[in-house]
Amino acid sequence: MKIKLETNAVKRSKWYEFVIRFVFGGLVAATAGIVAKQFGPAIGGLFLAFPAIFPATATLIESHEKRKKREAGLDGTRRGREVAGIDAAGAAIGAIGLLGFAAVLWLSLAITPTWLSLCLATVTWAVLSFAGWNLWRGKYLKTLVLKMKQRTHTLFPSP
């Protein structure tokens, strides 16, 4: 599986799908602001860690995949769930990177210039996210190959 940018996905999206993402993200950010004003920035920051557009994106990814399969004459429910699951795995791995980002920033801001702290935190995020993706990808691909072999054996049993 390659990480790539698909610009044609923008063309396939409907205008209201962008509105859903924008509104959901805005509501999450506004809620975090209200919580921060009421309970302080430390608690408000926890709410900003909520993946603002992920829930909307996951459902849209699933519906896009279903639509593509339906156009090809297939059901697409399983494929839609698989693709949304892969996206969720990427979000979880990115969240681990963000934890590293937050930890480095929190520990370094008091002793280094802000620009340097941000650079160190960004590098930490990139390294953790890239390493996590590669570890997951290796395990995922091995599992997929094993499942395919099992299906082949059940379809064509050995004599």
JSON list of C-alpha atoms in Angstrom, two decimals:
[
{"chain": "A", "resi": 1, "resn": "MET", "atom": "CA", "xyz": [0.00, 0.00, 0.00]},
{"chain": "A", "resi": 2, "resn": "LYS", "atom": "CA", "xyz": [1.46, 3.33, -1.06]},
{"chain": "A", "resi": 3, "resn": "ILE", "atom": "CA", "xyz": [0.78, 6.64, 0.58]},
{"chain": "A", "resi": 4, "resn": "LYS", "atom": "CA", "xyz": [-0.36, 8.95, -2.17]},
{"chain": "A", "resi": 5, "resn": "LEU", "atom": "CA", "xyz": [-2.39, 12.05, -2.84]},
{"chain": "A", "resi": 6, "resn": "GLU", "atom": "CA", "xyz": [-5.49, 11.47, -4.93]},
{"chain": "A", "resi": 7, "resn": "THR", "atom": "CA", "xyz": [-6.63, 14.75, -6.42]},
{"chain": "A", "resi": 8, "resn": "ASN", "atom": "CA", "xyz": [-9.50, 13.05, -8.24]},
{"chain": "A", "resi": 9, "resn": "ALA", "atom": "CA", "xyz": [-11.07, 12.36, -4.83]},
{"chain": "A", "resi": 10, "resn": "VAL", "atom": "CA", "xyz": [-11.88, 16.06, -4.66]},
{"chain": "A", "resi": 11, "resn": "LYS", "atom": "CA", "xyz": [-13.76, 15.79, -7.96]},
{"chain": "A", "resi": 12, "resn": "ARG", "atom": "CA", "xyz": [-15.74, 12.78, -6.70]},
{"chain": "A", "resi": 13, "resn": "SER", "atom": "CA", "xyz": [-16.78, 14.59, -3.52]},
{"chain": "A", "resi": 14, "resn": "LYS", "atom": "CA", "xyz": [-20.09, 16.40, -3.34]},
{"chain": "A", "resi": 15, "resn": "TRP", "atom": "CA", "xyz": [-20.22, 19.99, -2.10]},
{"chain": "A", "resi": 16, "resn": "TYR", "atom": "CA", "xyz": [-22.25, 19.02, 0.98]},
{"chain": "A", "resi": 17, "resn": "GLU", "atom": "CA", "xyz": [-19.54, 16.56, 2.07]},
{"chain": "A", "resi": 18, "resn": "PHE", "atom": "CA", "xyz": [-17.13, 19.47, 2.45]},
{"chain": "A", "resi": 19, "resn": "VAL", "atom": "CA", "xyz": [-19.79, 21.38, 4.40]},
{"chain": "A", "resi": 20, "resn": "ILE", "atom": "CA", "xyz": [-20.23, 18.39, 6.76]},
{"chain": "A", "resi": 21, "resn": "ARG", "atom": "CA", "xyz": [-16.47, 18.27, 7.44]},
{"chain": "A", "resi": 22, "resn": "PHE", "atom": "CA", "xyz": [-16.25, 22.03, 7.91]},
{"chain": "A", "resi": 23, "resn": "VAL", "atom": "CA", "xyz": [-19.24, 22.23, 10.25]},
{"chain": "A", "resi": 24, "resn": "PHE", "atom": "CA", "xyz": [-18.16, 19.22, 12.33]},
{"chain": "A", "resi": 25, "resn": "GLY", "atom": "CA", "xyz": [-14.60, 20.54, 12.64]},
{"chain": "A", "resi": 26, "resn": "GLY", "atom": "CA", "xyz": [-15.90, 23.99, 13.56]},
{"chain": "A", "resi": 27, "resn": "LEU", "atom": "CA", "xyz": [-18.20, 22.58, 16.23]},
{"chain": "A", "resi": 28, "resn": "VAL", "atom": "CA", "xyz": [-15.35, 20.61, 17.79]},
{"chain": "A", "resi": 29, "resn": "ALA", "atom": "CA", "xyz": [-13.08, 23.68, 17.80]},
{"chain": "A", "resi": 30, "resn": "ALA", "atom": "CA", "xyz": [-15.84, 25.89, 19.24]},
{"chain": "A", "resi": 31, "resn": "THR", "atom": "CA", "xyz": [-16.58, 23.33, 21.95]},
{"chain": "A", "resi": 32, "resn": "ALA", "atom": "CA", "xyz": [-12.88, 23.19, 22.85]},
{"chain": "A", "resi": 33, "resn": "GLY", "atom": "CA", "xyz": [-12.83, 26.99, 23.09]},
{"chain": "A", "resi": 34, "resn": "ILE", "atom": "CA", "xyz": [-15.86, 27.04, 25.37]},
{"chain": "A", "resi": 35, "resn": "VAL", "atom": "CA", "xyz": [-14.37, 24.32, 27.57]},
{"chain": "A", "resi": 36, "resn": "ALA", "atom": "CA", "xyz": [-11.03, 26.20, 27.71]},
{"chain": "A", "resi": 37, "resn": "LYS", "atom": "CA", "xyz": [-12.77, 29.42, 28.73]},
{"chain": "A", "resi": 38, "resn": "GLN", "atom": "CA", "xyz": [-14.75, 27.63, 31.44]},
{"chain": "A", "resi": 39, "resn": "PHE", "atom": "CA", "xyz": [-12.11, 25.22, 32.81]},
{"chain": "A", "resi": 40, "resn": "GLY", "atom": "CA", "xyz": [-8.77, 26.57, 31.59]},
{"chain": "A", "resi": 41, "resn": "PRO", "atom": "CA", "xyz": [-6.44, 25.94, 28.67]},
{"chain": "A", "resi": 42, "resn": "ALA", "atom": "CA", "xyz": [-5.11, 22.57, 29.91]},
{"chain": "A", "resi": 43, "resn": "ILE", "atom": "CA", "xyz": [-8.60, 21.02, 29.86]},
{"chain": "A", "resi": 44, "resn": "GLY", "atom": "CA", "xyz": [-9.52, 22.86, 26.65]},
{"chain": "A", "resi": 45, "resn": "GLY", "atom": "CA", "xyz": [-6.40, 21.47, 25.00]},
{"chain": "A", "resi": 46, "resn": "LEU", "atom": "CA", "xyz": [-7.60, 17.95, 25.70]},
{"chain": "A", "resi": 47, "resn": "PHE", "atom": "CA", "xyz": [-10.72, 18.69, 23.68]},
{"chain": "A", "resi": 48, "resn": "LEU", "atom": "CA", "xyz": [-8.64, 20.11, 20.84]},
{"chain": "A", "resi": 49, "resn": "ALA", "atom": "CA", "xyz": [-6.94, 16.72, 20.65]},
{"chain": "A", "resi": 50, "resn": "PHE", "atom": "CA", "xyz": [-10.26, 15.27, 19.43]},
{"chain": "A", "resi": 51, "resn": "PRO", "atom": "CA", "xyz": [-9.90, 14.38, 15.75]},
{"chain": "A", "resi": 52, "resn": "ALA", "atom": "CA", "xyz": [-12.18, 17.12, 14.50]},
{"chain": "A", "resi": 53, "resn": "ILE", "atom": "CA", "xyz": [-12.88, 15.85, 11.02]},
{"chain": "A", "resi": 54, "resn": "PHE", "atom": "CA", "xyz": [-12.05, 12.17, 11.30]},
{"chain": "A", "resi": 55, "resn": "PRO", "atom": "CA", "xyz": [-15.57, 10.88, 12.08]},
{"chain": "A", "resi": 56, "resn": "ALA", "atom": "CA", "xyz": [-17.03, 12.76, 9.11]},
{"chain": "A", "resi": 57, "resn": "THR", "atom": "CA", "xyz": [-14.14, 11.70, 6.88]},
{"chain": "A", "resi": 58, "resn": "ALA", "atom": "CA", "xyz": [-14.41, 8.01, 7.81]},
{"chain": "A", "resi": 59, "resn": "THR", "atom": "CA", "xyz": [-18.09, 7.88, 6.89]},
{"chain": "A", "resi": 60, "resn": "LEU", "atom": "CA", "xyz": [-17.45, 9.75, 3.64]},
{"chain": "A", "resi": 61, "resn": "ILE", "atom": "CA", "xyz": [-14.59, 7.40, 2.70]},
{"chain": "A", "resi": 62, "resn": "GLU", "atom": "CA", "xyz": [-16.85, 4.42, 3.28]},
{"chain": "A", "resi": 63, "resn": "SER", "atom": "CA", "xyz": [-19.65, 5.90, 1.16]},
{"chain": "A", "resi": 64, "resn": "HIS", "atom": "CA", "xyz": [-17.22, 6.79, -1.67]},
{"chain": "A", "resi": 65, "resn": "GLU", "atom": "CA", "xyz": [-15.89, 3.24, -1.78]},
{"chain": "A", "resi": 66, "resn": "LYS", "atom": "CA", "xyz": [-19.40, 1.79, -1.75]},
{"chain": "A", "resi": 67, "resn": "ARG", "atom": "CA", "xyz": [-20.41, 4.13, -4.56]},
{"chain": "A", "resi": 68, "resn": "LYS", "atom": "CA", "xyz": [-17.37, 3.14, -6.67]},
{"chain": "A", "resi": 69, "resn": "LYS", "atom": "CA", "xyz": [-18.11, -0.56, -6.22]},
{"chain": "A", "resi": 70, "resn": "ARG", "atom": "CA", "xyz": [-21.82, -0.06, -6.92]},
{"chain": "A", "resi": 71, "resn": "GLU", "atom": "CA", "xyz": [-20.95, 1.67, -10.20]},
{"chain": "A", "resi": 72, "resn": "ALA", "atom": "CA", "xyz": [-18.92, -1.45, -11.07]},
{"chain": "A", "resi": 73, "resn": "GLY", "atom": "CA", "xyz": [-21.91, -3.66, -10.25]},
{"chain": "A", "resi": 74, "resn": "LEU", "atom": "CA", "xyz": [-20.62, -4.88, -6.87]},
{"chain": "A", "resi": 75, "resn": "ASP", "atom": "CA", "xyz": [-21.88, -4.44, -3.30]},
{"chain": "A", "resi": 76, "resn": "GLY", "atom": "CA", "xyz": [-18.89, -2.58, -1.85]},
{"chain": "A", "resi": 77, "resn": "THR", "atom": "CA", "xyz": [-19.94, -2.70, 1.82]},
{"chain": "A", "resi": 78, "resn": "ARG", "atom": "CA", "xyz": [-16.96, -4.78, 2.86]},
{"chain": "A", "resi": 79, "resn": "ARG", "atom": "CA", "xyz": [-14.50, -2.72, 0.81]},
{"chain": "A", "resi": 80, "resn": "GLY", "atom": "CA", "xyz": [-15.89, 0.53, 2.24]},
{"chain": "A", "resi": 81, "resn": "ARG", "atom": "CA", "xyz": [-15.40, -0.72, 5.78]},
{"chain": "A", "resi": 82, "resn": "GLU", "atom": "CA", "xyz": [-11.88, -1.96, 5.02]},
{"chain": "A", "resi": 83, "resn": "VAL", "atom": "CA", "xyz": [-10.81, 1.38, 3.56]},
{"chain": "A", "resi": 84, "resn": "ALA", "atom": "CA", "xyz": [-12.37, 3.31, 6.46]},
{"chain": "A", "resi": 85, "resn": "GLY", "atom": "CA", "xyz": [-10.56, 0.92, 8.84]},
{"chain": "A", "resi": 86, "resn": "ILE", "atom": "CA", "xyz": [-7.23, 1.58, 7.14]},
{"chain": "A", "resi": 87, "resn": "ASP", "atom": "CA", "xyz": [-7.88, 5.30, 7.45]},
{"chain": "A", "resi": 88, "resn": "ALA", "atom": "CA", "xyz": [-8.66, 4.81, 11.14]},
{"chain": "A", "resi": 89, "resn": "ALA", "atom": "CA", "xyz": [-5.38, 2.93, 11.60]},
{"chain": "A", "resi": 90, "resn": "GLY", "atom": "CA", "xyz": [-3.55, 5.86, 10.01]},
{"chain": "A", "resi": 91, "resn": "ALA", "atom": "CA", "xyz": [-5.34, 8.27, 12.35]},
{"chain": "A", "resi": 92, "resn": "ALA", "atom": "CA", "xyz": [-4.38, 6.17, 15.38]},
{"chain": "A", "resi": 93, "resn": "ILE", "atom": "CA", "xyz": [-0.75, 6.05, 14.27]},
{"chain": "A", "resi": 94, "resn": "GLY", "atom": "CA", "xyz": [-0.80, 9.80, 13.68]},
{"chain": "A", "resi": 95, "resn": "ALA", "atom": "CA", "xyz": [-2.21, 10.25, 17.19]},
{"chain": "A", "resi": 96, "resn": "ILE", "atom": "CA", "xyz": [0.83, 8.43, 18.60]},
{"chain": "A", "resi": 97, "resn": "GLY", "atom": "CA", "xyz": [2.98, 10.89, 16.65]},
{"chain": "A", "resi": 98, "resn": "LEU", "atom": "CA", "xyz": [0.97, 13.76, 18.13]},
{"chain": "A", "resi": 99, "resn": "LEU", "atom": "CA", "xyz": [1.57, 12.44, 21.64]},
{"chain": "A", "resi": 100, "resn": "GLY", "atom": "CA", "xyz": [5.29, 12.58, 20.92]},
{"chain": "A", "resi": 101, "resn": "PHE", "atom": "CA", "xyz": [4.86, 16.10, 19.50]},
{"chain": "A", "resi": 102, "resn": "ALA", "atom": "CA", "xyz": [3.04, 17.26, 22.64]},
{"chain": "A", "resi": 103, "resn": "ALA", "atom": "CA", "xyz": [5.56, 15.64, 25.00]},
{"chain": "A", "resi": 104, "resn": "VAL", "atom": "CA", "xyz": [8.59, 17.17, 23.26]},
{"chain": "A", "resi": 105, "resn": "LEU", "atom": "CA", "xyz": [6.93, 20.57, 23.09]},
{"chain": "A", "resi": 106, "resn": "TRP", "atom": "CA", "xyz": [5.88, 20.45, 26.73]},
{"chain": "A", "resi": 107, "resn": "LEU", "atom": "CA", "xyz": [9.36, 19.42, 27.90]},
{"chain": "A", "resi": 108, "resn": "SER", "atom": "CA", "xyz": [11.35, 21.74, 25.65]},
{"chain": "A", "resi": 109, "resn": "LEU", "atom": "CA", "xyz": [9.44, 25.04, 25.67]},
{"chain": "A", "resi": 110, "resn": "ALA", "atom": "CA", "xyz": [10.81, 26.10, 29.05]},
{"chain": "A", "resi": 111, "resn": "ILE", "atom": "CA", "xyz": [14.45, 25.55, 28.06]},
{"chain": "A", "resi": 112, "resn": "THR", "atom": "CA", "xyz": [14.69, 26.29, 24.31]},
{"chain": "A", "resi": 113, "resn": "PRO", "atom": "CA", "xyz": [13.40, 29.00, 21.96]},
{"chain": "A", "resi": 114, "resn": "THR", "atom": "CA", "xyz": [9.85, 28.43, 20.70]},
{"chain": "A", "resi": 115, "resn": "TRP", "atom": "CA", "xyz": [10.94, 27.94, 17.09]},
{"chain": "A", "resi": 116, "resn": "LEU", "atom": "CA", "xyz": [13.41, 25.23, 18.10]},
{"chain": "A", "resi": 117, "resn": "SER", "atom": "CA", "xyz": [10.84, 23.48, 20.31]},
{"chain": "A", "resi": 118, "resn": "LEU", "atom": "CA", "xyz": [8.37, 23.44, 17.41]},
{"chain": "A", "resi": 119, "resn": "CYS", "atom": "CA", "xyz": [11.01, 22.07, 15.05]},
{"chain": "A", "resi": 120, "resn": "LEU", "atom": "CA", "xyz": [12.01, 19.30, 17.49]},
{"chain": "A", "resi": 121, "resn": "ALA", "atom": "CA", "xyz": [8.38, 18.42, 18.15]},
{"chain": "A", "resi": 122, "resn": "THR", "atom": "CA", "xyz": [7.59, 18.30, 14.42]},
{"chain": "A", "resi": 123, "resn": "VAL", "atom": "CA", "xyz": [10.54, 16.01, 13.73]},
{"chain": "A", "resi": 124, "resn": "THR", "atom": "CA", "xyz": [9.40, 13.79, 16.61]},
{"chain": "A", "resi": 125, "resn": "TRP", "atom": "CA", "xyz": [5.88, 13.63, 15.16]},
{"chain": "A", "resi": 126, "resn": "ALA", "atom": "CA", "xyz": [7.20, 12.77, 11.69]},
{"chain": "A", "resi": 127, "resn": "VAL", "atom": "CA", "xyz": [9.57, 10.05, 12.94]},
{"chain": "A", "resi": 128, "resn": "LEU", "atom": "CA", "xyz": [6.98, 8.40, 15.21]},
{"chain": "A", "resi": 129, "resn": "SER", "atom": "CA", "xyz": [4.24, 8.55, 12.57]},
{"chain": "A", "resi": 130, "resn": "PHE", "atom": "CA", "xyz": [6.47, 7.25, 9.77]},
{"chain": "A", "resi": 131, "resn": "ALA", "atom": "CA", "xyz": [7.90, 4.46, 11.93]},
{"chain": "A", "resi": 132, "resn": "GLY", "atom": "CA", "xyz": [4.45, 3.51, 13.21]},
{"chain": "A", "resi": 133, "resn": "TRP", "atom": "CA", "xyz": [3.01, 3.39, 9.70]},
{"chain": "A", "resi": 134, "resn": "ASN", "atom": "CA", "xyz": [5.85, 1.21, 8.45]},
{"chain": "A", "resi": 135, "resn": "LEU", "atom": "CA", "xyz": [5.54, -1.18, 11.41]},
{"chain": "A", "resi": 136, "resn": "TRP", "atom": "CA", "xyz": [1.77, -1.41, 10.95]},
{"chain": "A", "resi": 137, "resn": "ARG", "atom": "CA", "xyz": [2.05, -1.76, 7.20]},
{"chain": "A", "resi": 138, "resn": "GLY", "atom": "CA", "xyz": [4.47, -4.69, 7.52]},
{"chain": "A", "resi": 139, "resn": "LYS", "atom": "CA", "xyz": [2.20, -6.49, 9.97]},
{"chain": "A", "resi": 140, "resn": "TYR", "atom": "CA", "xyz": [-0.91, -5.65, 7.94]},
{"chain": "A", "resi": 141, "resn": "LEU", "atom": "CA", "xyz": [0.56, -6.94, 4.69]},
{"chain": "A", "resi": 142, "resn": "LYS", "atom": "CA", "xyz": [1.74, -10.18, 6.32]},
{"chain": "A", "resi": 143, "resn": "THR", "atom": "CA", "xyz": [-1.73, -10.74, 7.78]},
{"chain": "A", "resi": 144, "resn": "LEU", "atom": "CA", "xyz": [-3.36, -10.02, 4.42]},
{"chain": "A", "resi": 145, "resn": "VAL", "atom": "CA", "xyz": [-1.08, -12.51, 2.64]},
{"chain": "A", "resi": 146, "resn": "LEU", "atom": "CA", "xyz": [-1.85, -15.17, 5.25]},
{"chain": "A", "resi": 147, "resn": "LYS", "atom": "CA", "xyz": [-5.59, -14.61, 4.85]},
{"chain": "A", "resi": 148, "resn": "MET", "atom": "CA", "xyz": [-5.28, -14.86, 1.08]},
{"chain": "A", "resi": 149, "resn": "LYS", "atom": "CA", "xyz": [-3.35, -18.14, 1.40]},
{"chain": "A", "resi": 150, "resn": "GLN", "atom": "CA", "xyz": [-6.00, -19.53, 3.75]},
{"chain": "A", "resi": 151, "resn": "ARG", "atom": "CA", "xyz": [-8.76, -18.61, 1.29]},
{"chain": "A", "resi": 152, "resn": "THR", "atom": "CA", "xyz": [-6.84, -20.25, -1.55]},
{"chain": "A", "resi": 153, "resn": "HIS", "atom": "CA", "xyz": [-6.41, -23.46, 0.46]},
{"chain": "A", "resi": 154, "resn": "THR", "atom": "CA", "xyz": [-10.09, -23.61, 1.29]},
{"chain": "A", "resi": 155, "resn": "LEU", "atom": "CA", "xyz": [-11.09, -22.94, -2.33]},
{"chain": "A", "resi": 156, "resn": "PHE", "atom": "CA", "xyz": [-8.60, -25.39, -3.81]},
{"chain": "A", "resi": 157, "resn": "PRO", "atom": "CA", "xyz": [-7.83, -28.08, -1.23]},
{"chain": "A", "resi": 158, "resn": "SER", "atom": "CA", "xyz": [-4.69, -30.16, -1.78]},
{"chain": "A", "resi": 159, "resn": "PRO", "atom": "CA", "xyz": [-5.20, -33.73, -2.96]}
]
